[in-house]
């Protein structure tokens, strides 16, 4: 009678466990920690650079919004024949007008800059129904990071425009 030897089949996971049983040297752990630290510092630096770009983008977008709002109310004054008064406060723009004996006011808040220059304080920009304005001037928009944009209003033709960054 023949006897058969039982052949042990290797288990697929045994090699994996042998690798972990050896462990890591102190040098391997230090190199790994150094690489992780370097990646962390790099990611933090890149995210700070992106945050500056995001704030700059928000400042530019809000500057354009203020310009488009001014142009919209200038156009509405020409369409309905009622003049608009525009005042720039520290963190908002106020538009006042009277139509059919009813006084209207719109307050446009801003988050990314403050106003200075013409039409702040007691001065007001008046947008007439003919498309002209009461006086020429420049409103300075200053972001918290120091970036500056200017909205310029021309007398005569009433052109209102934002300088290019």
mmCIF file of C-alpha atoms in Angstrom:
data_model
loop_
_atom_site.group_PDB
_atom_site.id
_atom_site.type_symbol
_atom_site.label_atom_id
_atom_site.label_comp_id
_atom_site.label_asym_id
_atom_site.label_seq_id
_atom_site.Cartn_x
_atom_site.Cartn_y
_atom_site.Cartn_z
ATOM 1 C CA UNK A 1 0.000 0.000 0.000
ATOM 2 C CA UNK A 2 1.230 3.345 -1.009
ATOM 3 C CA UNK A 3 1.269 6.182 1.413
ATOM 4 C CA UNK A 4 0.894 9.707 0.276
ATOM 5 C CA UNK A 5 2.637 12.554 1.926
ATOM 6 C CA UNK A 6 0.466 15.446 2.750
ATOM 7 C CA UNK A 7 1.760 18.514 0.962
ATOM 8 C CA UNK A 8 1.292 21.755 2.739
ATOM 9 C CA UNK A 9 -0.055 24.437 0.509
ATOM 10 C CA UNK A 10 1.371 27.878 1.239
ATOM 11 C CA UNK A 11 -1.199 30.345 2.475
ATOM 12 C CA UNK A 12 -1.355 33.506 0.443
ATOM 13 C CA UNK A 13 -1.199 35.836 3.461
ATOM 14 C CA UNK A 14 1.843 34.306 5.180
ATOM 15 C CA UNK A 15 4.426 36.278 3.184
ATOM 16 C CA UNK A 16 2.647 39.502 4.012
ATOM 17 C CA UNK A 17 2.793 38.811 7.742
ATOM 18 C CA UNK A 18 6.501 38.011 7.551
ATOM 19 C CA UNK A 19 7.160 41.448 6.121
ATOM 20 C CA UNK A 20 5.439 43.114 9.070
ATOM 21 C CA UNK A 21 7.235 40.921 11.561
ATOM 22 C CA UNK A 22 10.579 42.320 10.455
ATOM 23 C CA UNK A 23 9.597 45.921 11.393
ATOM 24 C CA UNK A 24 11.106 49.203 10.294
ATOM 25 C CA UNK A 25 14.396 50.714 11.219
ATOM 26 C CA UNK A 26 14.599 54.071 12.943
ATOM 27 C CA UNK A 27 16.116 55.599 9.804
ATOM 28 C CA UNK A 28 13.165 54.481 7.657
ATOM 29 C CA UNK A 29 10.703 56.029 10.110
ATOM 30 C CA UNK A 30 12.638 59.324 10.196
ATOM 31 C CA UNK A 31 12.786 59.533 6.394
ATOM 32 C CA UNK A 32 9.044 58.860 6.184
ATOM 33 C CA UNK A 33 8.271 61.564 8.749
ATOM 34 C CA UNK A 34 10.522 64.020 6.913
ATOM 35 C CA UNK A 35 8.709 63.378 3.625
ATOM 36 C CA UNK A 36 5.283 63.788 5.268
ATOM 37 C CA UNK A 37 6.419 67.044 6.932
ATOM 38 C CA UNK A 38 7.724 68.404 3.641
ATOM 39 C CA UNK A 39 4.457 67.590 1.885
ATOM 40 C CA UNK A 40 2.454 69.234 4.678
ATOM 41 C CA UNK A 41 4.493 72.450 4.520
ATOM 42 C CA UNK A 42 4.194 72.525 0.724
ATOM 43 C CA UNK A 43 0.412 72.068 0.857
ATOM 44 C CA UNK A 44 0.059 74.810 3.498
ATOM 45 C CA UNK A 45 2.137 77.226 1.402
ATOM 46 C CA UNK A 46 0.100 76.519 -1.716
ATOM 47 C CA UNK A 47 -3.196 76.998 0.091
ATOM 48 C CA UNK A 48 -2.076 80.403 1.424
ATOM 49 C CA UNK A 49 -1.175 81.490 -2.103
ATOM 50 C CA UNK A 50 -4.586 80.353 -3.330
ATOM 51 C CA UNK A 51 -6.328 82.276 -0.550
ATOM 52 C CA UNK A 52 -4.659 85.506 -1.696
ATOM 53 C CA UNK A 53 -5.839 84.827 -5.244
ATOM 54 C CA UNK A 54 -9.347 84.072 -3.996
ATOM 55 C CA UNK A 55 -9.480 87.364 -2.045
ATOM 56 C CA UNK A 56 -8.164 89.276 -5.054
ATOM 57 C CA UNK A 57 -10.759 87.632 -7.278
ATOM 58 C CA UNK A 58 -13.555 88.486 -4.817
ATOM 59 C CA UNK A 59 -12.346 92.107 -4.669
ATOM 60 C CA UNK A 60 -12.349 92.390 -8.471
ATOM 61 C CA UNK A 61 -15.783 90.761 -8.773
ATOM 62 C CA UNK A 62 -17.323 93.046 -6.157
ATOM 63 C CA UNK A 63 -15.714 96.103 -7.820
ATOM 64 C CA UNK A 64 -17.368 95.153 -11.107
ATOM 65 C CA UNK A 65 -20.676 94.602 -9.288
ATOM 66 C CA UNK A 66 -20.568 98.170 -7.939
ATOM 67 C CA UNK A 67 -19.790 99.518 -11.413
ATOM 68 C CA UNK A 68 -22.647 97.535 -13.017
ATOM 69 C CA UNK A 69 -25.027 98.699 -10.283
ATOM 70 C CA UNK A 70 -24.116 102.332 -10.993
ATOM 71 C CA UNK A 71 -24.612 101.813 -14.726
ATOM 72 C CA UNK A 72 -27.944 100.074 -14.093
ATOM 73 C CA UNK A 73 -29.284 102.994 -12.028
ATOM 74 C CA UNK A 74 -27.969 105.500 -14.571
ATOM 75 C CA UNK A 75 -29.893 103.597 -17.256
ATOM 76 C CA UNK A 76 -33.031 103.436 -15.083
ATOM 77 C CA UNK A 77 -32.846 107.213 -14.540
ATOM 78 C CA UNK A 78 -32.849 107.692 -18.313
ATOM 79 C CA UNK A 79 -35.720 105.229 -18.775
ATOM 80 C CA UNK A 80 -38.138 106.496 -16.101
ATOM 81 C CA UNK A 81 -37.066 110.178 -16.016
ATOM 82 C CA UNK A 82 -36.324 110.200 -12.265
ATOM 83 C CA UNK A 83 -32.903 111.287 -11.086
ATOM 84 C CA UNK A 84 -30.914 109.062 -8.698
ATOM 85 C CA UNK A 85 -28.685 110.190 -5.842
ATOM 86 C CA UNK A 86 -25.732 107.918 -5.061
ATOM 87 C CA UNK A 87 -23.712 108.090 -1.843
ATOM 88 C CA UNK A 88 -20.763 105.915 -0.912
ATOM 89 C CA UNK A 89 -20.456 105.069 2.780
ATOM 90 C CA UNK A 90 -17.626 103.072 4.326
ATOM 91 C CA UNK A 91 -19.029 99.594 3.620
ATOM 92 C CA UNK A 92 -22.036 100.274 1.365
ATOM 93 C CA UNK A 93 -23.419 102.269 -1.540
ATOM 94 C CA UNK A 94 -26.789 103.996 -1.133
ATOM 95 C CA UNK A 95 -29.084 104.950 -4.038
ATOM 96 C CA UNK A 96 -32.076 107.273 -3.439
ATOM 97 C CA UNK A 97 -34.801 108.446 -5.823
ATOM 98 C CA UNK A 98 -38.419 109.561 -5.822
ATOM 99 C CA UNK A 99 -40.926 108.198 -8.308
ATOM 100 C CA UNK A 100 -44.656 108.940 -8.264
ATOM 101 C CA UNK A 101 -44.210 110.774 -4.925
ATOM 102 C CA UNK A 102 -42.759 107.624 -3.339
ATOM 103 C CA UNK A 103 -39.194 107.706 -2.048
ATOM 104 C CA UNK A 104 -37.082 104.645 -2.846
ATOM 105 C CA UNK A 105 -33.762 103.650 -1.317
ATOM 106 C CA UNK A 106 -31.455 100.780 -2.145
ATOM 107 C CA UNK A 107 -28.468 99.906 0.012
ATOM 108 C CA UNK A 108 -25.739 97.837 -1.669
ATOM 109 C CA UNK A 109 -23.385 96.368 0.963
ATOM 110 C CA UNK A 110 -19.764 95.532 0.154
ATOM 111 C CA UNK A 111 -17.584 92.979 1.918
ATOM 112 C CA UNK A 112 -14.175 93.116 0.243
ATOM 113 C CA UNK A 113 -13.264 96.831 0.258
ATOM 114 C CA UNK A 114 -14.042 100.301 1.554
ATOM 115 C CA UNK A 115 -14.859 103.497 -0.359
ATOM 116 C CA UNK A 116 -13.037 106.818 -0.284
ATOM 117 C CA UNK A 117 -12.756 109.876 -2.499
ATOM 118 C CA UNK A 118 -15.525 111.765 -4.277
ATOM 119 C CA UNK A 119 -19.198 111.175 -3.396
ATOM 120 C CA UNK A 120 -18.401 110.078 0.159
ATOM 121 C CA UNK A 121 -19.638 111.954 3.198
ATOM 122 C CA UNK A 122 -21.963 114.826 2.318
ATOM 123 C CA UNK A 123 -21.246 114.771 -1.429
ATOM 124 C CA UNK A 124 -23.617 112.807 -3.631
ATOM 125 C CA UNK A 125 -23.410 111.711 -7.237
ATOM 126 C CA UNK A 126 -26.606 112.630 -9.052
ATOM 127 C CA UNK A 127 -27.545 110.582 -12.104
ATOM 128 C CA UNK A 128 -29.800 112.729 -14.323
ATOM 129 C CA UNK A 129 -32.456 111.460 -16.756
ATOM 130 C CA UNK A 130 -30.421 112.838 -19.689
ATOM 131 C CA UNK A 131 -27.600 110.387 -18.845
ATOM 132 C CA UNK A 132 -25.379 113.097 -17.398
ATOM 133 C CA UNK A 133 -24.035 113.431 -13.863
ATOM 134 C CA UNK A 134 -23.849 116.238 -11.308
ATOM 135 C CA UNK A 135 -20.063 116.334 -10.982
ATOM 136 C CA UNK A 136 -16.963 114.518 -12.094
ATOM 137 C CA UNK A 137 -14.947 112.528 -9.630
ATOM 138 C CA UNK A 138 -13.207 109.316 -8.677
ATOM 139 C CA UNK A 139 -14.211 106.806 -6.026
ATOM 140 C CA UNK A 140 -11.352 104.728 -4.663
ATOM 141 C CA UNK A 141 -12.039 101.126 -3.694
ATOM 142 C CA UNK A 142 -9.427 99.766 -1.264
ATOM 143 C CA UNK A 143 -9.275 96.113 -0.230
ATOM 144 C CA UNK A 144 -8.053 95.026 3.242
ATOM 145 C CA UNK A 145 -4.860 93.746 1.587
ATOM 146 C CA UNK A 146 -4.166 97.206 0.110
ATOM 147 C CA UNK A 147 -5.241 96.566 -3.488
ATOM 148 C CA UNK A 148 -6.802 99.666 -5.072
ATOM 149 C CA UNK A 149 -9.291 100.153 -7.921
ATOM 150 C CA UNK A 150 -10.925 103.384 -9.110
ATOM 151 C CA UNK A 151 -14.394 104.135 -10.434
ATOM 152 C CA UNK A 152 -14.214 107.293 -12.523
ATOM 153 C CA UNK A 153 -17.211 109.474 -13.402
ATOM 154 C CA UNK A 154 -16.841 111.948 -16.261
ATOM 155 C CA UNK A 155 -18.735 115.199 -16.424
ATOM 156 C CA UNK A 156 -20.404 116.100 -19.714
ATOM 157 C CA UNK A 157 -21.090 112.685 -21.180
ATOM 158 C CA UNK A 158 -21.736 110.997 -17.813
ATOM 159 C CA UNK A 159 -19.457 108.074 -18.587
ATOM 160 C CA UNK A 160 -18.773 105.801 -15.599
ATOM 161 C CA UNK A 161 -15.984 103.249 -15.779
ATOM 162 C CA UNK A 162 -13.723 101.070 -13.641
ATOM 163 C CA UNK A 163 -9.958 101.144 -14.174
ATOM 164 C CA UNK A 164 -8.325 97.927 -15.302
ATOM 165 C CA UNK A 165 -6.317 95.993 -12.685
#
